[in-house]
Structure formats: C-alpha cells, structure tokens
PDB file of C-alpha atoms in Angstrom:
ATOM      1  CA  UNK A   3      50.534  56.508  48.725  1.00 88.00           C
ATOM      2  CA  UNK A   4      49.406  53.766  50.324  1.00 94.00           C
ATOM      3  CA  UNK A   5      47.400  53.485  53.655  1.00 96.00           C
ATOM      4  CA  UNK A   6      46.489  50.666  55.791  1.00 97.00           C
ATOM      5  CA  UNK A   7      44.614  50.089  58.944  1.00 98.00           C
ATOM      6  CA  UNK A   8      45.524  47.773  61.433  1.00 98.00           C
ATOM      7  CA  UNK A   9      43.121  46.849  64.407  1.00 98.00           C
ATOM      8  CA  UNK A  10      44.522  45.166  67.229  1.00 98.00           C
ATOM      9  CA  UNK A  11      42.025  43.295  69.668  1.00 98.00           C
ATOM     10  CA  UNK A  12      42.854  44.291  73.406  1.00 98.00           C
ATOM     11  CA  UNK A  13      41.852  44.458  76.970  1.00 96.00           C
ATOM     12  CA  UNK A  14      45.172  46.225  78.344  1.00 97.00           C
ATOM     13  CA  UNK A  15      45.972  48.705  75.122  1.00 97.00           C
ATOM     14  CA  UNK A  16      49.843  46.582  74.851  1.00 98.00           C
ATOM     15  CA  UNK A  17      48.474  42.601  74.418  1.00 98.00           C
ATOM     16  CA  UNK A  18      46.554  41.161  72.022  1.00 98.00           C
ATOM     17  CA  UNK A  19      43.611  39.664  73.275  1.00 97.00           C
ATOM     18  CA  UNK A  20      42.850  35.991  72.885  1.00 95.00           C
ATOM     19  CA  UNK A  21      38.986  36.076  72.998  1.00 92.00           C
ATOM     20  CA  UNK A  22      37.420  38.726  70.772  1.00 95.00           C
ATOM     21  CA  UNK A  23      34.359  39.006  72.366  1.00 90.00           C
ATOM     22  CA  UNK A  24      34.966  39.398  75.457  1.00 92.00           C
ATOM     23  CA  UNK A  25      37.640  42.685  74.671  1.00 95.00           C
ATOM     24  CA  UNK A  26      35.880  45.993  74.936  1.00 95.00           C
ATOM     25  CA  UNK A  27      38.811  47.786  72.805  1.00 97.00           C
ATOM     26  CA  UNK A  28      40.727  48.071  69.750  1.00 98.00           C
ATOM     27  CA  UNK A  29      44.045  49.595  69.162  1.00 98.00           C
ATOM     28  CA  UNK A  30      44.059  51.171  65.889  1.00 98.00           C
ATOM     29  CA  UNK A  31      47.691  51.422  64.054  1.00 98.00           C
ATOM     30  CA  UNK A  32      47.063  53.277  60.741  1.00 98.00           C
ATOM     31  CA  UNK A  33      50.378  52.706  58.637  1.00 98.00           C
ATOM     32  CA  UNK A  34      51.261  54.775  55.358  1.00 97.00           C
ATOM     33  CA  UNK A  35      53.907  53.724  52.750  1.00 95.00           C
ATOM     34  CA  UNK A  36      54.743  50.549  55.108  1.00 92.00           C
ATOM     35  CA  UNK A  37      55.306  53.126  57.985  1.00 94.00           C
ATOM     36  CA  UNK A  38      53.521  54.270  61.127  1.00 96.00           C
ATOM     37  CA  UNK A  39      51.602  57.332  61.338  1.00 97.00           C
ATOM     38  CA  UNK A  40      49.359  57.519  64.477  1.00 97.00           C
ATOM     39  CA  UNK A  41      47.854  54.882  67.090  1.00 97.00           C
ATOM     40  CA  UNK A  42      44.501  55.176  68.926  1.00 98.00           C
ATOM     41  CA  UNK A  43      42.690  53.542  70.830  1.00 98.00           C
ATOM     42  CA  UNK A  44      38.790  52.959  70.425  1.00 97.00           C
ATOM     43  CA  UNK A  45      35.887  51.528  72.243  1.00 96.00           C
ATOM     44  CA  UNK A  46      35.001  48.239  71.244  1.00 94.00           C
ATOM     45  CA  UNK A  47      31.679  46.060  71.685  1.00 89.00           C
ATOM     46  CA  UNK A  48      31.401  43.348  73.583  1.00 83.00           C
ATOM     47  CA  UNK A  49      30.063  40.042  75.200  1.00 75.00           C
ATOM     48  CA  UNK A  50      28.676  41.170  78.727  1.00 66.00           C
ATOM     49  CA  UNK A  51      28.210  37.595  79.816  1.00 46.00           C
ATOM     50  CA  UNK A  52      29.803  35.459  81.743  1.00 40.00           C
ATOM     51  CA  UNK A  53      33.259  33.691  79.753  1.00 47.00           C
ATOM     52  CA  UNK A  54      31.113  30.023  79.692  1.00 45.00           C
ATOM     53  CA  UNK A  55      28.265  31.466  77.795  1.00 45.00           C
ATOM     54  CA  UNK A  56      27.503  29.419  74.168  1.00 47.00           C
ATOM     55  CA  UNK A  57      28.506  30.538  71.148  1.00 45.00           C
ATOM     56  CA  UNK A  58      25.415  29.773  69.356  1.00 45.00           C
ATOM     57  CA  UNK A  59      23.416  31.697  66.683  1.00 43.00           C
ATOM     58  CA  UNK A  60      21.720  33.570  69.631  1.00 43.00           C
ATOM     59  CA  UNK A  61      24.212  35.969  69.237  1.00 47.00           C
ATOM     60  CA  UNK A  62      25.652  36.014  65.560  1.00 47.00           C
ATOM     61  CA  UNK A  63      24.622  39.337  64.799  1.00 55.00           C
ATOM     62  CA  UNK A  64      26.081  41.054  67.662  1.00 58.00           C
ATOM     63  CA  UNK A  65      28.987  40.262  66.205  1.00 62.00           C
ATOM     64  CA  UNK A  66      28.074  42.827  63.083  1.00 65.00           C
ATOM     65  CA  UNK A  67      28.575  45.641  65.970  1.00 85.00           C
ATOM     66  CA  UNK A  68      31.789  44.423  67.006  1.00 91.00           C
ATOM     67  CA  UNK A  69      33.133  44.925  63.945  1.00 94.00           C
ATOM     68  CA  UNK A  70      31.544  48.673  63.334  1.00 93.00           C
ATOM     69  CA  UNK A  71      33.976  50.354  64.987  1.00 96.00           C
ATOM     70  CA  UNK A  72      37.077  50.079  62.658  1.00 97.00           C
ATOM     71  CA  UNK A  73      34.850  49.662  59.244  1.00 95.00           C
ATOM     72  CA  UNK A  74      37.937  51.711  57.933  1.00 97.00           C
ATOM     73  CA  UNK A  75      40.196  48.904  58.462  1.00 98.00           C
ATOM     74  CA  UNK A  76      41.866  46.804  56.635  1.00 98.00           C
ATOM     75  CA  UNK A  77      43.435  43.975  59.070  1.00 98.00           C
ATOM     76  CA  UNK A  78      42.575  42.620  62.332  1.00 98.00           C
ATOM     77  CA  UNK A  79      44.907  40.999  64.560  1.00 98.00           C
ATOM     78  CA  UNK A  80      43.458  38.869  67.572  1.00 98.00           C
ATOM     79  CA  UNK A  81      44.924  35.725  69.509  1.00 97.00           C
ATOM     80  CA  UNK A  82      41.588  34.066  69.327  1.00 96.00           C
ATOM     81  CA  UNK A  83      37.631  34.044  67.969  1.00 95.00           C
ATOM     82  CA  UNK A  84      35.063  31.601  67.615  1.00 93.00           C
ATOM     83  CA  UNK A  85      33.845  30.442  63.722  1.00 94.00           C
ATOM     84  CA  UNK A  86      31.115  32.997  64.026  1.00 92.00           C
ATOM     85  CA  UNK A  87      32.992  35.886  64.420  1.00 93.00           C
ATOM     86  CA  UNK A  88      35.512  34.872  62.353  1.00 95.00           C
ATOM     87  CA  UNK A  89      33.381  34.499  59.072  1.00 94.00           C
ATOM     88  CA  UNK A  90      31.785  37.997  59.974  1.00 93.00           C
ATOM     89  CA  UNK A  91      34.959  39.915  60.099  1.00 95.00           C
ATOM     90  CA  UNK A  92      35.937  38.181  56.703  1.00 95.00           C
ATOM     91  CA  UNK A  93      32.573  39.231  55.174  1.00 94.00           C
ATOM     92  CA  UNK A  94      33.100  42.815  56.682  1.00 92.00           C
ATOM     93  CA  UNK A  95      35.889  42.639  54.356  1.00 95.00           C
ATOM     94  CA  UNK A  96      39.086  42.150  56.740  1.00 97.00           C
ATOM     95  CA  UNK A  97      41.658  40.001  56.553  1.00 97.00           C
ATOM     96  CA  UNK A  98      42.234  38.031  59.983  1.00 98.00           C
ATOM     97  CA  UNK A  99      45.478  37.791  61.449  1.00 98.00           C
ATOM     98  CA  UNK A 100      45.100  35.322  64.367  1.00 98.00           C
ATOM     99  CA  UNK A 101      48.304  35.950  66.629  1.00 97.00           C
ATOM    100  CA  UNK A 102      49.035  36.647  70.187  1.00 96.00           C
ATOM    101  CA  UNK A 103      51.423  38.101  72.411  1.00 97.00           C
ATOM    102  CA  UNK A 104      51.637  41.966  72.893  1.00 98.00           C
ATOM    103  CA  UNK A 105      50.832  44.556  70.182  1.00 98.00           C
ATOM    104  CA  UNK A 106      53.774  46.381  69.738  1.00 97.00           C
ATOM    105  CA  UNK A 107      56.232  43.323  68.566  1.00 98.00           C
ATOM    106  CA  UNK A 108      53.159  42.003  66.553  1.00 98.00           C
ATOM    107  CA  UNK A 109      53.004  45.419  64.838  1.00 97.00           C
ATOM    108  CA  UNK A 110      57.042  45.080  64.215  1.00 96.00           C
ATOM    109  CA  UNK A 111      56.536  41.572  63.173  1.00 97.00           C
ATOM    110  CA  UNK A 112      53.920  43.058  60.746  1.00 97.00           C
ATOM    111  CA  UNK A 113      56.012  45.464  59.162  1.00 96.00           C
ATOM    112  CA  UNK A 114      58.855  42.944  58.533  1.00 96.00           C
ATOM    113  CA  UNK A 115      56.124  40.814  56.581  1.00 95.00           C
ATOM    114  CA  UNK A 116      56.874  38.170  59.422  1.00 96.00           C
ATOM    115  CA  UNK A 117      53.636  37.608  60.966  1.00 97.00           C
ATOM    116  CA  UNK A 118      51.862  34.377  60.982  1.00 96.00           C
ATOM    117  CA  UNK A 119      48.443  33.705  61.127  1.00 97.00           C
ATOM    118  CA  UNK A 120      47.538  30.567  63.077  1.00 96.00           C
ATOM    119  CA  UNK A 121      44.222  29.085  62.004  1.00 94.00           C
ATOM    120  CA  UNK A 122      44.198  26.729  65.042  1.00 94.00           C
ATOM    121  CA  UNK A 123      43.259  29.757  66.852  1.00 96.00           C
ATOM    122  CA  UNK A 124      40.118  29.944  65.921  1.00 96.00           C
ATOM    123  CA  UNK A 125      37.241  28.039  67.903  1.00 88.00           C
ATOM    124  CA  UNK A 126      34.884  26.198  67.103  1.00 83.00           C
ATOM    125  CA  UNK A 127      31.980  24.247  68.792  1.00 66.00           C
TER     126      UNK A 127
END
C-alpha cells in the first residue's frame, strides 16, 4: 500500500495560491494506491505584512513554521514562492510542484502523471 500526501497552497480552499506566504491554508489530499481517500483543510502560517514587504533573510526562518503544518507530506503544490521558501520546503523533504489554477483539476492532472512543474515560478530577488 502506498500513501501519499499532497498539500495544496490556498486562500479560497478550490485555487492554488500564487504567493505562499501570504496563504494562511493548506488543502491536504492524502491519496492511497494512486487514489483519493480524504481532503482537509488546515491552518497555515503566514506573512502578516503588507504584499511589498522584502524577502530578505529577516524572515527565513519563519518559513520553517510554514512548513510545520503538513510535516506528513510528501508534495506541495503552489503557483508561486520566493528562493527562500523554496529551498526550505526542499530541505523539509518535499518535492515542489509549482503550478496554478484551481486545486481540483491540478489534483486530476496529478493523478494522470500530467502535472508540470514550472520553475519560472519561483521568485527571486
């Protein structure tokens, strides 16, 4: 049997968000044998600044907490991050999908082995 854990970065609990730190919530598909078992949705850390703050050091490990919150994960799946976050979610161990659009064809698109991860969305200063 096998068992994944999908966490989808949201504001709305149906679209993927494009700027993980400013989404307070994840939507949590947990798939077994390639199929889906149960969705929830949990609380999810965030930047409570205004959208033009810097992504500096200042705040790198903040983003440790984001990520706390599905440590029984597997994937993530958000339509954008800056560098910072992105190396710390690949050091907690997940592999980074970055994709928008809403969750539920993502999690199709998933299942199909048809989605694409597109580096570009990931930002850097």
């Amino acid at each position: 049997m096998t068992e994944t854990k999908i966490a989808f970065v949201t504001e709305d609990e149906k679209t993927i968000s494009s700027h993980f730190g400013m989404a307070a919530l994840y939507r949590v598909a947990q798939l077994r044998d390639g199929k889906l078992v149960s969705v929830e949705t949990r609380a999810k850390p965030h930047h409570e600044t205004h959208p033009d703050h810097a992504h500096g050091a200042e705040h790198g490990d903040r983003h440790a907490d984001m990520f706390a919150p599905i440590g029984d994960c597997q994937l993530l799946v958000v339509g954008g991050m800056g560098s910072p976050a992105h190396d710390k979610a690949l050091s907690a161990g997940l592999k980074v999908i970055l994709a928008g659009g809403e969750i539920q064809p993502a999690l199709e698109a998933y299942l199909a082995g048809n989605l694409v991860s597109d580096e570009r969305r990931v930002h850097t200063r």
